[in-house]
C-alpha cells in the first residue's frame, strides 16, 4: 500500500516502547506489531511441539499467522522469552519471521492508516524507510524495576535481583548478536523515559 504512515520503534527490554506503540496505534489508527512476539510465537512452537519443530513447519505456521495468535498469554512467560532470544539468532528463522513483519509494516489491513512496529531492529532492518523512527530507552535499574513490578503480580517468588540479571543478560545479547543487533541509528529520535510518565512520553512523541 502506498502513502501509509510507517513508524518504527526500537528499544531495549522493558523500556516501555510497547506501551507507547499501542498509544501511537490507537491515536493514529495504525496496525501495531510487537515484533518480538513473532519470535516468542516460534519459541512456543519449539516448547509445545518439539518433534515437529523444523523450518518447513515454522514456515507453514508463519504463513497462517494471524495477529490474534500473537495475543496468546503463554507468549509472555519468561521461559518463552529465554527460548525466543536463542532462536532469534537463527538466520533462517529470522528470514521467515522478517517476511511476516514486512507484510504487516507495508500492507496493513485496509481499516488502518499505516503501521507501527516496535522491537529491536525495526528502524534499522525491518522498516528502513519508516516515516519516523524512535529509539526509546530508560536506565537499566528503572527498566528492571518496571519489569519486576509487572512480574511480581504473576509470580510472588520472583526477586528484583533475578529480573535485573535477566534484563542485563538480554541487553548484552540484543546489542552483541551478529544478525540485526539493537542499535540507535542517526535518524532515530532518541527518548529517554527513565523519569517520564507514560503520558508525558506520549506527548513528546506526538509533538514529533
XYZ file of N, CA, C and O in Angstrom:
832
model
N 0.831 -1.214 0.000
C 0.000 0.000 0.000
C 0.860 1.256 0.000
O 1.836 1.345 0.731
N 0.445 2.214 -0.820
C 1.213 3.461 -0.882
C 0.627 4.492 0.082
O -0.501 4.382 0.530
N 1.444 5.504 0.356
C 1.014 6.638 1.190
C 0.451 6.257 2.551
O -0.527 6.842 3.007
N 1.078 5.284 3.195
C 0.635 4.984 4.559
C 1.712 5.474 5.521
O 2.873 5.639 5.127
N 1.322 5.721 6.748
C 2.269 6.174 7.758
C 2.957 4.957 8.365
O 2.300 4.034 8.822
N 4.295 4.952 8.314
C 5.039 3.830 8.895
C 5.934 4.348 10.023
O 6.775 5.219 9.793
N 5.723 3.808 11.209
C 6.514 4.225 12.367
C 7.282 3.023 12.906
O 6.731 1.930 13.034
N 8.556 3.240 13.207
C 9.394 2.165 13.756
C 9.932 2.594 15.118
O 10.398 3.726 15.283
N 9.833 1.703 16.082
C 10.353 1.982 17.421
C 11.300 0.864 17.821
O 10.931 -0.305 17.785
N 12.510 1.236 18.198
C 13.440 0.244 18.732
C 13.752 0.592 20.175
O 13.786 1.772 20.534
N 13.978 -0.443 20.964
C 14.257 -0.197 22.374
C 14.805 -1.447 23.044
O 14.537 -2.557 22.590
N 15.557 -1.254 24.137
C 15.963 -2.420 24.923
C 14.765 -2.961 25.706
O 13.705 -2.316 25.742
N 14.915 -4.109 26.318
C 13.814 -4.743 27.062
C 13.273 -3.854 28.174
O 14.030 -3.170 28.864
N 11.948 -3.866 28.323
C 11.240 -3.183 29.417
C 11.428 -1.668 29.478
O 11.375 -1.072 30.541
N 11.639 -1.045 28.316
C 11.797 0.415 28.304
C 10.452 1.126 28.167
O 10.366 2.344 28.238
N 9.386 0.362 27.926
C 8.056 0.963 27.792
C 7.664 1.260 26.357
O 6.663 1.925 26.094
N 8.446 0.756 25.403
C 8.160 1.027 23.988
C 6.854 0.386 23.529
O 6.127 0.958 22.723
N 6.552 -0.788 24.058
C 5.314 -1.478 23.682
C 4.087 -0.675 24.062
O 3.123 -0.564 23.291
N 4.137 -0.074 25.245
C 3.031 0.759 25.731
C 2.860 1.965 24.817
O 1.745 2.315 24.429
N 3.980 2.600 24.452
C 3.926 3.772 23.571
C 3.426 3.393 22.174
O 2.645 4.114 21.568
N 3.855 2.222 21.688
C 3.413 1.760 20.361
C 1.894 1.610 20.334
O 1.231 2.004 19.367
N 1.328 1.062 21.415
C -0.136 0.889 21.485
C -0.844 2.241 21.479
O -1.871 2.413 20.827
N -0.287 3.209 22.216
C -0.890 4.547 22.261
C -0.818 5.231 20.894
O -1.774 5.850 20.445
N 0.327 5.088 20.234
C 0.503 5.659 18.886
C -0.498 5.014 17.922
O -1.172 5.692 17.152
N -0.601 3.694 17.991
C -1.517 2.959 17.121
C -2.951 3.412 17.280
O -3.674 3.626 16.301
N -3.352 3.593 18.532
C -4.724 3.999 18.815
C -4.975 5.427 18.319
O -5.996 5.711 17.701
N -4.021 6.302 18.578
C -4.177 7.714 18.233
C -4.183 7.960 16.722
O -4.944 8.774 16.223
N -3.313 7.247 16.002
C -3.186 7.488 14.559
C -3.815 6.391 13.698
O -3.613 6.372 12.488
N -4.543 5.483 14.336
C -5.196 4.373 13.636
C -4.205 3.529 12.827
O -4.304 3.392 11.615
N -3.210 2.987 13.533
C -2.186 2.173 12.883
C -2.231 0.738 13.387
O -2.572 0.489 14.541
N -1.845 -0.187 12.526
C -1.686 -1.577 12.942
C -0.436 -1.618 13.820
O 0.617 -1.114 13.426
N -0.545 -2.204 15.010
C 0.601 -2.265 15.916
C 1.139 -3.696 15.966
O 0.391 -4.641 16.183
N 2.448 -3.824 15.751
C 3.069 -5.143 15.857
C 4.279 -5.082 16.775
O 5.222 -4.318 16.541
N 4.225 -5.881 17.829
C 5.378 -6.060 18.704
C 6.180 -7.182 18.040
O 5.807 -8.346 18.116
N 7.272 -6.824 17.351
C 7.980 -7.797 16.515
C 8.565 -8.956 17.330
O 8.702 -10.061 16.836
N 8.887 -8.701 18.578
C 9.435 -9.750 19.436
C 8.457 -10.881 19.686
O 8.847 -12.032 19.898
N 7.163 -10.548 19.638
C 6.133 -11.584 19.844
C 6.215 -12.667 18.767
O 5.859 -13.812 19.007
N 6.673 -12.287 17.583
C 6.801 -13.268 16.492
C 7.821 -14.347 16.862
O 7.604 -15.526 16.611
N 8.919 -13.911 17.479
C 9.943 -14.889 17.905
C 9.440 -15.706 19.089
O 9.750 -16.887 19.220
N 8.643 -15.056 19.930
C 8.057 -15.786 21.063
C 7.069 -16.841 20.548
O 6.951 -17.921 21.107
N 6.371 -16.490 19.476
C 5.422 -17.426 18.865
C 6.162 -18.676 18.377
O 5.736 -19.806 18.621
N 7.291 -18.454 17.705
C 8.095 -19.585 17.215
C 8.686 -20.359 18.394
O 8.730 -21.587 18.391
N 9.122 -19.634 19.424
C 9.686 -20.283 20.623
C 8.658 -21.192 21.280
O 8.973 -22.291 21.749
N 7.412 -20.746 21.278
C 6.336 -21.534 21.886
C 6.098 -22.830 21.109
O 5.765 -23.863 21.691
N 6.293 -22.777 19.787
C 6.163 -23.989 18.966
C 7.267 -24.976 19.393
O 7.027 -26.161 19.565
N 8.466 -24.440 19.586
C 9.602 -25.285 19.981
C 9.337 -25.967 21.327
O 9.664 -27.127 21.536
N 8.705 -25.222 22.239
C 8.411 -25.767 23.577
C 7.260 -26.772 23.539
O 7.334 -27.840 24.142
N 6.197 -26.430 22.816
C 4.994 -27.277 22.838
C 4.978 -28.393 21.790
O 4.324 -29.409 21.965
N 5.691 -28.170 20.675
C 5.706 -29.200 19.619
C 7.146 -29.499 19.181
O 7.481 -29.337 18.008
N 7.995 -29.925 20.115
C 9.416 -30.108 19.783
C 9.688 -31.084 18.639
O 10.622 -30.879 17.856
N 8.844 -32.109 18.500
C 9.086 -33.112 17.449
C 8.802 -32.570 16.051
O 9.367 -33.034 15.073
N 7.904 -31.565 15.977
C 7.549 -31.007 14.659
C 8.430 -29.821 14.288
O 8.330 -29.286 13.185
N 9.247 -29.376 15.232
C 9.988 -28.123 15.059
C 11.073 -28.227 13.973
O 12.157 -28.738 14.201
N 10.739 -27.754 12.788
C 11.732 -27.620 11.716
C 11.333 -26.435 10.840
O 10.230 -25.905 10.967
N 12.228 -26.003 9.942
C 11.973 -24.795 9.142
C 10.701 -24.874 8.302
O 9.970 -23.898 8.179
N 10.448 -26.053 7.738
C 9.279 -26.221 6.887
C 7.998 -26.002 7.694
O 7.068 -25.317 7.252
N 7.973 -26.588 8.899
C 6.789 -26.469 9.758
C 6.621 -25.015 10.231
O 5.514 -24.487 10.246
N 7.723 -24.373 10.568
C 7.668 -22.973 11.024
C 7.131 -22.087 9.901
O 6.293 -21.217 10.128
N 7.615 -22.337 8.677
C 7.155 -21.536 7.529
C 5.645 -21.689 7.357
O 4.923 -20.710 7.163
N 5.165 -22.925 7.486
C 3.736 -23.201 7.351
C 2.939 -22.435 8.414
O 1.905 -21.828 8.122
N 3.448 -22.454 9.659
C 2.760 -21.765 10.766
C 2.776 -20.243 10.570
O 1.784 -19.571 10.822
N 3.904 -19.718 10.096
C 4.005 -18.265 9.909
C 3.156 -17.799 8.729
O 2.582 -16.718 8.765
N 3.041 -18.637 7.706
C 2.177 -18.292 6.567
C 0.725 -18.124 6.997
O -0.038 -17.379 6.386
N 0.337 -18.852 8.042
C -1.056 -18.780 8.522
C -1.201 -17.883 9.750
O -2.285 -17.779 10.319
N -0.105 -17.279 10.171
C -0.112 -16.487 11.412
C -1.062 -15.291 11.355
O -1.053 -14.511 10.410
N -1.906 -15.176 12.372
C -2.838 -14.037 12.488
C -2.437 -13.212 13.712
O -1.855 -13.747 14.655
N -2.806 -11.941 13.687
C -2.465 -11.060 14.808
C -2.956 -11.617 16.147
O -2.294 -11.509 17.156
N -4.138 -12.231 16.112
C -4.703 -12.720 17.389
C -3.870 -13.862 17.988
O -3.878 -14.062 19.191
N -3.128 -14.583 17.129
C -2.258 -15.660 17.642
C -1.142 -15.094 18.517
O -0.630 -15.761 19.412
N -0.780 -13.852 18.223
C 0.308 -13.230 18.976
C -0.159 -12.692 20.329
O 0.649 -12.280 21.151
N -1.479 -12.694 20.544
C -2.025 -12.217 21.823
C -2.015 -13.313 22.893
O -2.323 -13.053 24.051
N -1.694 -14.528 22.490
C -1.679 -15.665 23.407
C -0.886 -15.336 24.681
O 0.287 -14.975 24.618
N -1.548 -15.476 25.845
C -0.912 -15.114 27.126
C 0.355 -15.925 27.406
O 1.260 -15.463 28.078
N 0.398 -17.148 26.896
C 1.568 -18.018 27.137
C 2.855 -17.400 26.599
O 3.944 -17.705 27.065
N 2.709 -16.543 25.593
C 3.897 -15.955 24.971
C 4.614 -14.964 25.886
O 5.737 -14.559 25.612
N 3.957 -14.572 26.971
C 4.553 -13.598 27.881
C 5.445 -14.227 28.945
O 6.094 -13.522 29.710
N 5.478 -15.554 28.996
C 6.246 -16.211 30.062
C 7.751 -16.041 29.870
O 8.243 -15.841 28.767
N 8.470 -16.137 31.000
C 9.918 -15.995 30.986
C 10.589 -17.125 30.209
O 11.593 -16.919 29.542
N 10.003 -18.320 30.311
C 10.557 -19.484 29.617
C 10.532 -19.247 28.101
O 11.514 -19.490 27.401
N 9.393 -18.760 27.631
C 9.250 -18.474 26.197
C 10.244 -17.384 25.776
O 10.890 -17.486 24.738
N 10.400 -16.362 26.625
C 11.325 -15.255 26.316
C 12.754 -15.757 26.163
O 13.488 -15.341 25.258
N 13.150 -16.668 27.047
C 14.507 -17.212 27.006
C 14.750 -17.995 25.726
O 15.765 -17.804 25.044
N 13.801 -18.860 25.380
C 13.926 -19.649 24.144
C 13.907 -18.709 22.923
O 14.667 -18.885 21.970
N 13.051 -17.698 22.985
C 12.934 -16.739 21.868
C 14.259 -16.030 21.591
O 14.644 -15.846 20.439
N 14.976 -15.643 22.654
C 16.226 -14.910 22.438
C 17.301 -15.811 21.827
O 18.207 -15.342 21.154
N 17.171 -17.121 22.032
C 18.125 -18.064 21.420
C 17.790 -18.264 19.935
O 18.646 -18.131 19.066
N 16.506 -18.551 19.656
C 16.138 -18.819 18.253
C 16.179 -17.564 17.385
O 16.309 -17.648 16.168
N 16.112 -16.397 18.013
C 16.174 -15.140 17.239
C 17.547 -14.951 16.585
O 17.728 -14.093 15.732
N 18.513 -15.771 16.999
C 19.855 -15.670 16.403
C 19.974 -16.558 15.158
O 20.977 -16.528 14.465
N 18.939 -17.347 14.909
C 18.951 -18.265 13.763
C 18.561 -17.516 12.485
O 17.454 -16.995 12.367
N 19.487 -17.478 11.550
C 19.304 -16.727 10.306
C 18.048 -17.133 9.539
O 17.307 -16.277 9.041
N 17.808 -18.439 9.414
C 16.655 -18.926 8.643
C 15.340 -18.543 9.310
O 14.378 -18.176 8.641
N 15.296 -18.652 10.639
C 14.069 -18.281 11.364
C 13.828 -16.784 11.220
O 12.712 -16.341 10.976
N 14.892 -15.991 11.316
C 14.750 -14.539 11.161
C 14.169 -14.199 9.792
O 13.347 -13.313 9.668
N 14.614 -14.928 8.771
C 14.151 -14.669 7.412
C 12.646 -14.915 7.300
O 11.908 -14.117 6.706
N 12.170 -16.008 7.905
C 10.742 -16.348 7.860
C 9.912 -15.323 8.630
O 8.875 -14.855 8.165
N 10.395 -14.973 9.820
C 9.682 -14.003 10.664
C 9.705 -12.618 10.018
O 8.713 -11.894 10.019
N 10.854 -12.275 9.444
C 11.044 -10.977 8.792
C 9.997 -10.752 7.690
O 9.426 -9.668 7.573
N 9.722 -11.797 6.922
C 8.742 -11.692 5.831
C 7.360 -11.313 6.382
O 6.658 -10.466 5.811
N 6.985 -11.903 7.516
C 5.696 -11.589 8.143
C 5.683 -10.139 8.650
O 4.712 -9.402 8.461
N 6.791 -9.720 9.265
C 6.881 -8.357 9.812
C 6.802 -7.302 8.708
O 6.122 -6.287 8.853
N 7.480 -7.559 7.606
C 7.472 -6.628 6.470
C 6.053 -6.505 5.900
O 5.581 -5.410 5.591
N 5.368 -7.630 5.792
C 3.985 -7.641 5.299
C 3.099 -6.764 6.195
O 2.293 -5.962 5.707
N 3.263 -6.890 7.513
C 2.479 -6.075 8.464
C 2.804 -4.593 8.307
O 1.917 -3.743 8.356
N 4.074 -4.288 8.121
C 4.502 -2.886 8.022
C 4.015 -2.215 6.745
O 3.532 -1.081 6.780
N 4.133 -2.921 5.620
C 3.845 -2.294 4.331
C 2.443 -2.560 3.783
O 1.969 -1.818 2.938
N 1.802 -3.633 4.276
C 0.449 -3.942 3.804
C -0.526 -4.205 4.947
O -1.125 -5.280 5.016
N -0.695 -3.227 5.839
C -1.647 -3.465 6.923
C -3.065 -3.548 6.360
O -3.324 -3.010 5.272
N -3.995 -4.206 7.056
C -5.381 -4.263 6.577
C -5.922 -2.862 6.254
O -5.518 -1.879 6.882
N -6.823 -2.787 5.293
C -7.369 -1.510 4.793
C -7.928 -0.585 5.882
O -7.937 0.619 5.720
N -8.426 -1.186 6.970
C -9.043 -0.335 8.008
C -8.020 0.548 8.742
O -8.381 1.475 9.457
N -6.713 0.244 8.556
C -5.674 1.047 9.216
C -5.064 2.067 8.268
O -5.010 1.852 7.059
N -4.554 3.169 8.847
C -3.915 4.211 8.038
C -2.393 4.018 7.965
O -1.673 4.891 7.487
N -1.930 2.899 8.484
C -0.487 2.648 8.460
C -0.105 1.618 9.499
O -0.946 0.836 9.954
N 1.175 1.635 9.870
C 1.672 0.632 10.810
C 2.654 1.225 11.807
O 3.326 2.221 11.519
N 2.723 0.591 12.966
C 3.695 0.984 13.988
C 4.320 -0.306 14.517
O 3.628 -1.124 15.124
N 5.603 -0.498 14.238
C 6.288 -1.714 14.676
C 7.267 -1.382 15.790
O 7.976 -0.376 15.705
N 7.290 -2.229 16.824
C 8.299 -1.998 17.849
C 9.071 -3.273 18.125
O 8.539 -4.369 18.008
N 10.351 -3.095 18.436
C 11.210 -4.248 18.684
C 12.652 -3.844 18.847
O 12.954 -2.823 19.461
N 13.558 -4.664 18.275
C 14.993 -4.382 18.401
C 15.616 -3.924 17.090
O 16.661 -3.294 17.085
N 14.986 -4.290 15.962
C 15.613 -3.969 14.662
C 14.610 -3.396 13.669
O 14.745 -3.575 12.469
N 13.593 -2.712 14.185
C 12.537 -2.211 13.289
C 13.041 -1.084 12.390
O 12.863 -1.112 11.181
N 13.660 -0.089 12.989
C 14.146 1.051 12.206
C 15.395 0.742 11.415
O 15.631 1.307 10.345
N 16.216 -0.180 11.921
C 17.492 -0.462 11.247
C 17.385 -1.553 10.194
O 18.169 -1.612 9.264
N 16.377 -2.446 10.324
C 16.274 -3.561 9.378
C 14.887 -3.728 8.748
O 14.738 -3.713 7.535
N 13.849 -3.868 9.585
C 12.523 -4.236 9.063
C 11.875 -3.119 8.245
O 11.392 -3.344 7.140
N 11.833 -1.906 8.797
C 11.184 -0.793 8.084
C 12.205 0.334 7.914
O 12.098 1.394 8.529
N 13.198 0.076 7.074
C 14.304 1.040 6.908
C 13.818 2.411 6.441
O 14.429 3.420 6.729
N 12.709 2.429 5.677
C 12.219 3.717 5.157
C 11.013 4.222 5.954
O 10.161 4.924 5.406
N 10.944 3.868 7.221
C 9.832 4.352 8.064
C 9.797 5.871 8.036
O 10.853 6.515 7.948
N 8.597 6.444 8.094
C 8.474 7.912 8.073
C 9.125 8.522 9.309
O 9.753 9.571 9.246
N 8.929 7.851 10.440
C 9.520 8.329 11.694
C 10.063 7.131 12.462
O 9.415 6.082 12.543
N 11.270 7.309 13.022
C 11.875 6.245 13.822
C 12.191 6.763 15.220
O 12.717 7.868 15.361
N 11.871 5.958 16.200
C 12.162 6.315 17.591
C 13.105 5.298 18.213
O 13.050 4.108 17.882
N 13.941 5.786 19.111
C 14.737 4.882 19.954
C 14.365 5.245 21.384
O 14.685 6.331 21.856
N 13.604 4.368 22.013
C 13.116 4.645 23.367
C 13.911 3.820 24.371
O 14.071 2.614 24.199
N 14.420 4.485 25.391
C 15.193 3.753 26.384
C 14.945 4.287 27.790
O 14.236 5.280 27.975
N 15.504 3.595 28.759
C 15.460 4.020 30.163
C 16.637 3.321 30.831
O 17.188 2.365 30.283
N 17.027 3.802 31.999
C 18.178 3.201 32.668
C 17.884 1.748 33.034
O 16.727 1.352 33.188
N 18.942 0.967 33.176
C 18.809 -0.457 33.487
C 17.986 -0.666 34.769
O 17.094 -1.512 34.817
N 18.284 0.142 35.796
C 17.573 -0.027 37.083
C 16.091 0.289 36.960
O 15.244 -0.412 37.506
N 15.774 1.346 36.219
C 14.364 1.716 36.020
C 13.634 0.604 35.262
O 12.528 0.199 35.626
N 14.276 0.077 34.227
C 13.655 -0.979 33.437
C 13.468 -2.256 34.248
O 12.427 -2.898 34.181
N 14.479 -2.603 35.041
C 14.386 -3.809 35.872
C 13.274 -3.655 36.905
O 12.511 -4.582 37.169
N 13.153 -2.460 37.447
C 12.129 -2.197 38.458
C 10.729 -2.310 37.859
O 9.828 -2.909 38.457
N 10.562 -1.765 36.660
C 9.254 -1.838 35.965
C 8.877 -3.291 35.702
O 7.761 -3.723 35.953
N 9.823 -4.050 35.147
C 9.561 -5.436 34.814
C 9.305 -6.266 36.079
O 8.455 -7.130 36.096
N 10.039 -5.940 37.139
C 9.875 -6.652 38.416
C 8.452 -6.467 38.945
O 7.777 -7.419 39.323
N 7.967 -5.225 38.925
C 6.600 -4.938 39.405
C 5.562 -5.689 38.574
O 4.567 -6.185 39.084
N 5.824 -5.733 37.269
C 4.932 -6.421 36.330
C 4.874 -7.926 36.648
O 3.800 -8.527 36.706
N 6.042 -8.525 36.834
C 6.136 -9.970 37.040
C 5.724 -10.406 38.436
O 5.243 -11.510 38.637
N 5.928 -9.509 39.404
C 5.600 -9.812 40.808
C 4.117 -10.165 40.971
O 3.745 -10.997 41.779
N 3.286 -9.526 40.166
C 1.838 -9.784 40.205
C 1.550 -11.245 39.856
O 0.704 -11.897 40.468
N 2.287 -11.761 38.868
C 2.046 -13.133 38.414
C 2.846 -14.160 39.213
O 2.467 -15.312 39.306
N 3.997 -13.731 39.735
C 4.872 -14.680 40.407
C 5.445 -14.074 41.685
O 6.405 -13.310 41.651
N 4.843 -14.426 42.803
C 5.212 -13.827 44.098
C 6.668 -14.090 44.502
O 7.265 -13.341 45.250
N 7.220 -15.193 43.987
C 8.563 -15.598 44.436
C 9.702 -14.857 43.745
O 10.841 -14.909 44.188
N 9.385 -14.185 42.655
C 10.450 -13.560 41.874
C 11.140 -12.433 42.650
O 10.507 -11.729 43.426
N 12.454 -12.290 42.463
C 13.177 -11.224 43.167
C 13.649 -10.168 42.171
O 13.855 -10.468 40.982
N 13.852 -8.968 42.678
C 14.328 -7.860 41.839
C 15.685 -8.217 41.237
O 15.963 -7.945 40.070
N 16.524 -8.864 42.046
C 17.872 -9.237 41.621
C 17.849 -10.162 40.385
O 18.625 -9.995 39.449
N 16.914 -11.097 40.397
C 16.766 -12.033 39.262
C 16.385 -11.280 37.986
O 16.914 -11.534 36.908
N 15.437 -10.356 38.151
C 14.943 -9.586 36.998
C 16.055 -8.706 36.426
O 16.258 -8.642 35.221
N 16.801 -8.061 37.330
C 17.914 -7.192 36.923
C 18.938 -8.000 36.121
O 19.384 -7.592 35.046
N 19.252 -9.182 36.626
C 20.228 -10.069 35.978
C 19.728 -10.488 34.583
O 20.469 -10.472 33.603
N 18.446 -10.836 34.523
C 17.848 -11.291 33.270
C 17.846 -10.176 32.219
O 18.151 -10.407 31.044
N 17.519 -8.944 32.632
C 17.476 -7.828 31.682
C 18.888 -7.450 31.223
O 19.112 -7.171 30.053
N 19.828 -7.479 32.152
C 21.222 -7.175 31.800
C 21.721 -8.177 30.739
O 22.374 -7.809 29.774
N 21.344 -9.443 30.936
C 21.744 -10.512 30.010
C 21.108 -10.292 28.634
O 21.749 -10.448 27.601
N 19.814 -9.915 28.646
C 19.118 -9.678 27.375
C 19.695 -8.483 26.630
O 19.843 -8.504 25.415
N 20.054 -7.428 27.376
C 20.676 -6.246 26.760
C 21.943 -6.644 26.018
O 22.172 -6.249 24.879
N 22.746 -7.432 26.706
C 24.035 -7.859 26.148
C 23.800 -8.672 24.863
O 24.440 -8.445 23.842
N 22.852 -9.590 24.947
C 22.534 -10.445 23.806
C 21.961 -9.631 22.644
O 22.338 -9.803 21.484
N 21.040 -8.697 22.944
C 20.406 -7.868 21.906
C 21.416 -6.973 21.179
O 21.324 -6.765 19.974
N 22.357 -6.430 21.949
C 23.300 -5.476 21.345
C 24.480 -6.141 20.657
O 25.097 -5.551 19.781
N 24.798 -7.358 21.085
C 26.002 -8.001 20.553
C 25.768 -9.116 19.552
O 26.712 -9.710 19.055
N 24.500 -9.424 19.281
C 24.285 -10.521 18.332
C 24.719 -10.093 16.924
O 24.663 -8.911 16.585
N 25.145 -11.087 16.166
C 25.688 -10.794 14.819
C 24.615 -10.301 13.848
O 24.855 -9.429 13.028
N 23.411 -10.896 13.939
C 22.357 -10.512 12.998
C 21.412 -9.514 13.661
O 20.923 -9.752 14.754
N 21.158 -8.420 12.984
C 20.188 -7.415 13.450
C 20.326 -7.023 14.922
O 19.380 -7.135 15.682
N 21.487 -6.550 15.331
C 21.611 -6.143 16.735
C 20.806 -4.867 17.024
O 20.464 -4.130 16.094
N 20.523 -4.638 18.296
C 19.829 -3.413 18.704
C 20.822 -2.265 18.604
O 21.905 -2.321 19.181
N 20.473 -1.247 17.827
C 21.369 -0.089 17.745
C 20.580 1.163 17.394
O 19.543 1.090 16.742
N 21.112 2.286 17.839
C 20.458 3.552 17.518
C 21.102 4.097 16.246
O 22.316 4.233 16.186
N 20.281 4.386 15.242
C 20.835 4.975 14.025
C 20.595 6.487 14.054
O 19.747 6.967 14.821
N 21.339 7.214 13.232
C 21.335 8.685 13.358
C 19.973 9.343 13.100
O 19.690 10.412 13.614
N 19.109 8.665 12.311
C 17.817 9.320 12.025
C 16.741 9.012 13.078
O 15.602 9.459 12.966
N 17.110 8.256 14.105
C 16.117 7.924 15.145
C 15.988 9.046 16.177
O 17.006 9.595 16.611
N 14.767 9.351 16.554
C 14.538 10.312 17.636
C 14.787 9.578 18.955
O 14.161 8.559 19.226
N 15.702 10.098 19.745
C 16.097 9.446 20.992
C 15.218 9.938 22.148
O 15.112 11.144 22.380
N 14.568 9.023 22.845
C 13.747 9.412 24.001
C 14.146 8.578 25.210
O 14.027 7.348 25.196
N 14.652 9.252 26.231
C 14.974 8.559 27.477
C 13.799 8.773 28.423
O 13.531 9.890 28.845
N 13.072 7.694 28.712
C 11.865 7.872 29.523
C 12.043 7.354 30.959
O 11.087 6.962 31.605
N 13.302 7.357 31.453
C 13.562 6.902 32.825
C 12.686 7.641 33.836
O 12.171 7.048 34.774
N 12.557 8.947 33.628
C 11.788 9.736 34.605
C 10.555 10.396 33.990
O 10.076 11.410 34.464
N 10.069 9.811 32.906
C 8.859 10.364 32.284
C 7.686 9.438 32.566
O 7.815 8.226 32.525
N 6.530 10.035 32.795
C 5.328 9.207 32.940
C 4.934 8.744 31.534
O 5.417 9.288 30.534
N 4.042 7.769 31.476
C 3.587 7.245 30.172
C 2.996 8.372 29.323
O 3.302 8.503 28.145
N 2.170 9.223 29.952
C 1.511 10.278 29.167
C 2.484 11.382 28.739
O 2.360 11.923 27.642
N 3.473 11.697 29.579
C 4.463 12.722 29.203
C 5.291 12.232 28.020
O 5.585 12.970 27.087
N 5.648 10.957 28.069
C 6.412 10.361 26.973
C 5.598 10.393 25.684
O 6.115 10.764 24.619
N 4.318 10.068 25.793
C 3.457 10.068 24.609
C 3.281 11.478 24.038
O 3.241 11.672 22.824
N 3.210 12.468 24.920
C 3.095 13.866 24.462
C 4.332 14.262 23.640
O 4.242 14.941 22.630
N 5.504 13.812 24.113
C 6.756 14.085 23.390
C 6.685 13.471 21.984
O 7.073 14.096 20.994
N 6.213 12.236 21.928
C 6.097 11.522 20.651
C 5.120 12.226 19.715
O 5.403 12.412 18.533
N 3.993 12.659 20.258
C 3.005 13.367 19.440
C 3.558 14.653 18.838
O 3.285 14.981 17.695
N 4.352 15.379 19.618
C 4.966 16.621 19.120
C 5.832 16.326 17.902
O 5.813 17.057 16.917
N 6.596 15.245 17.988
C 7.471 14.863 16.871
C 6.631 14.461 15.667
O 6.897 14.860 14.544
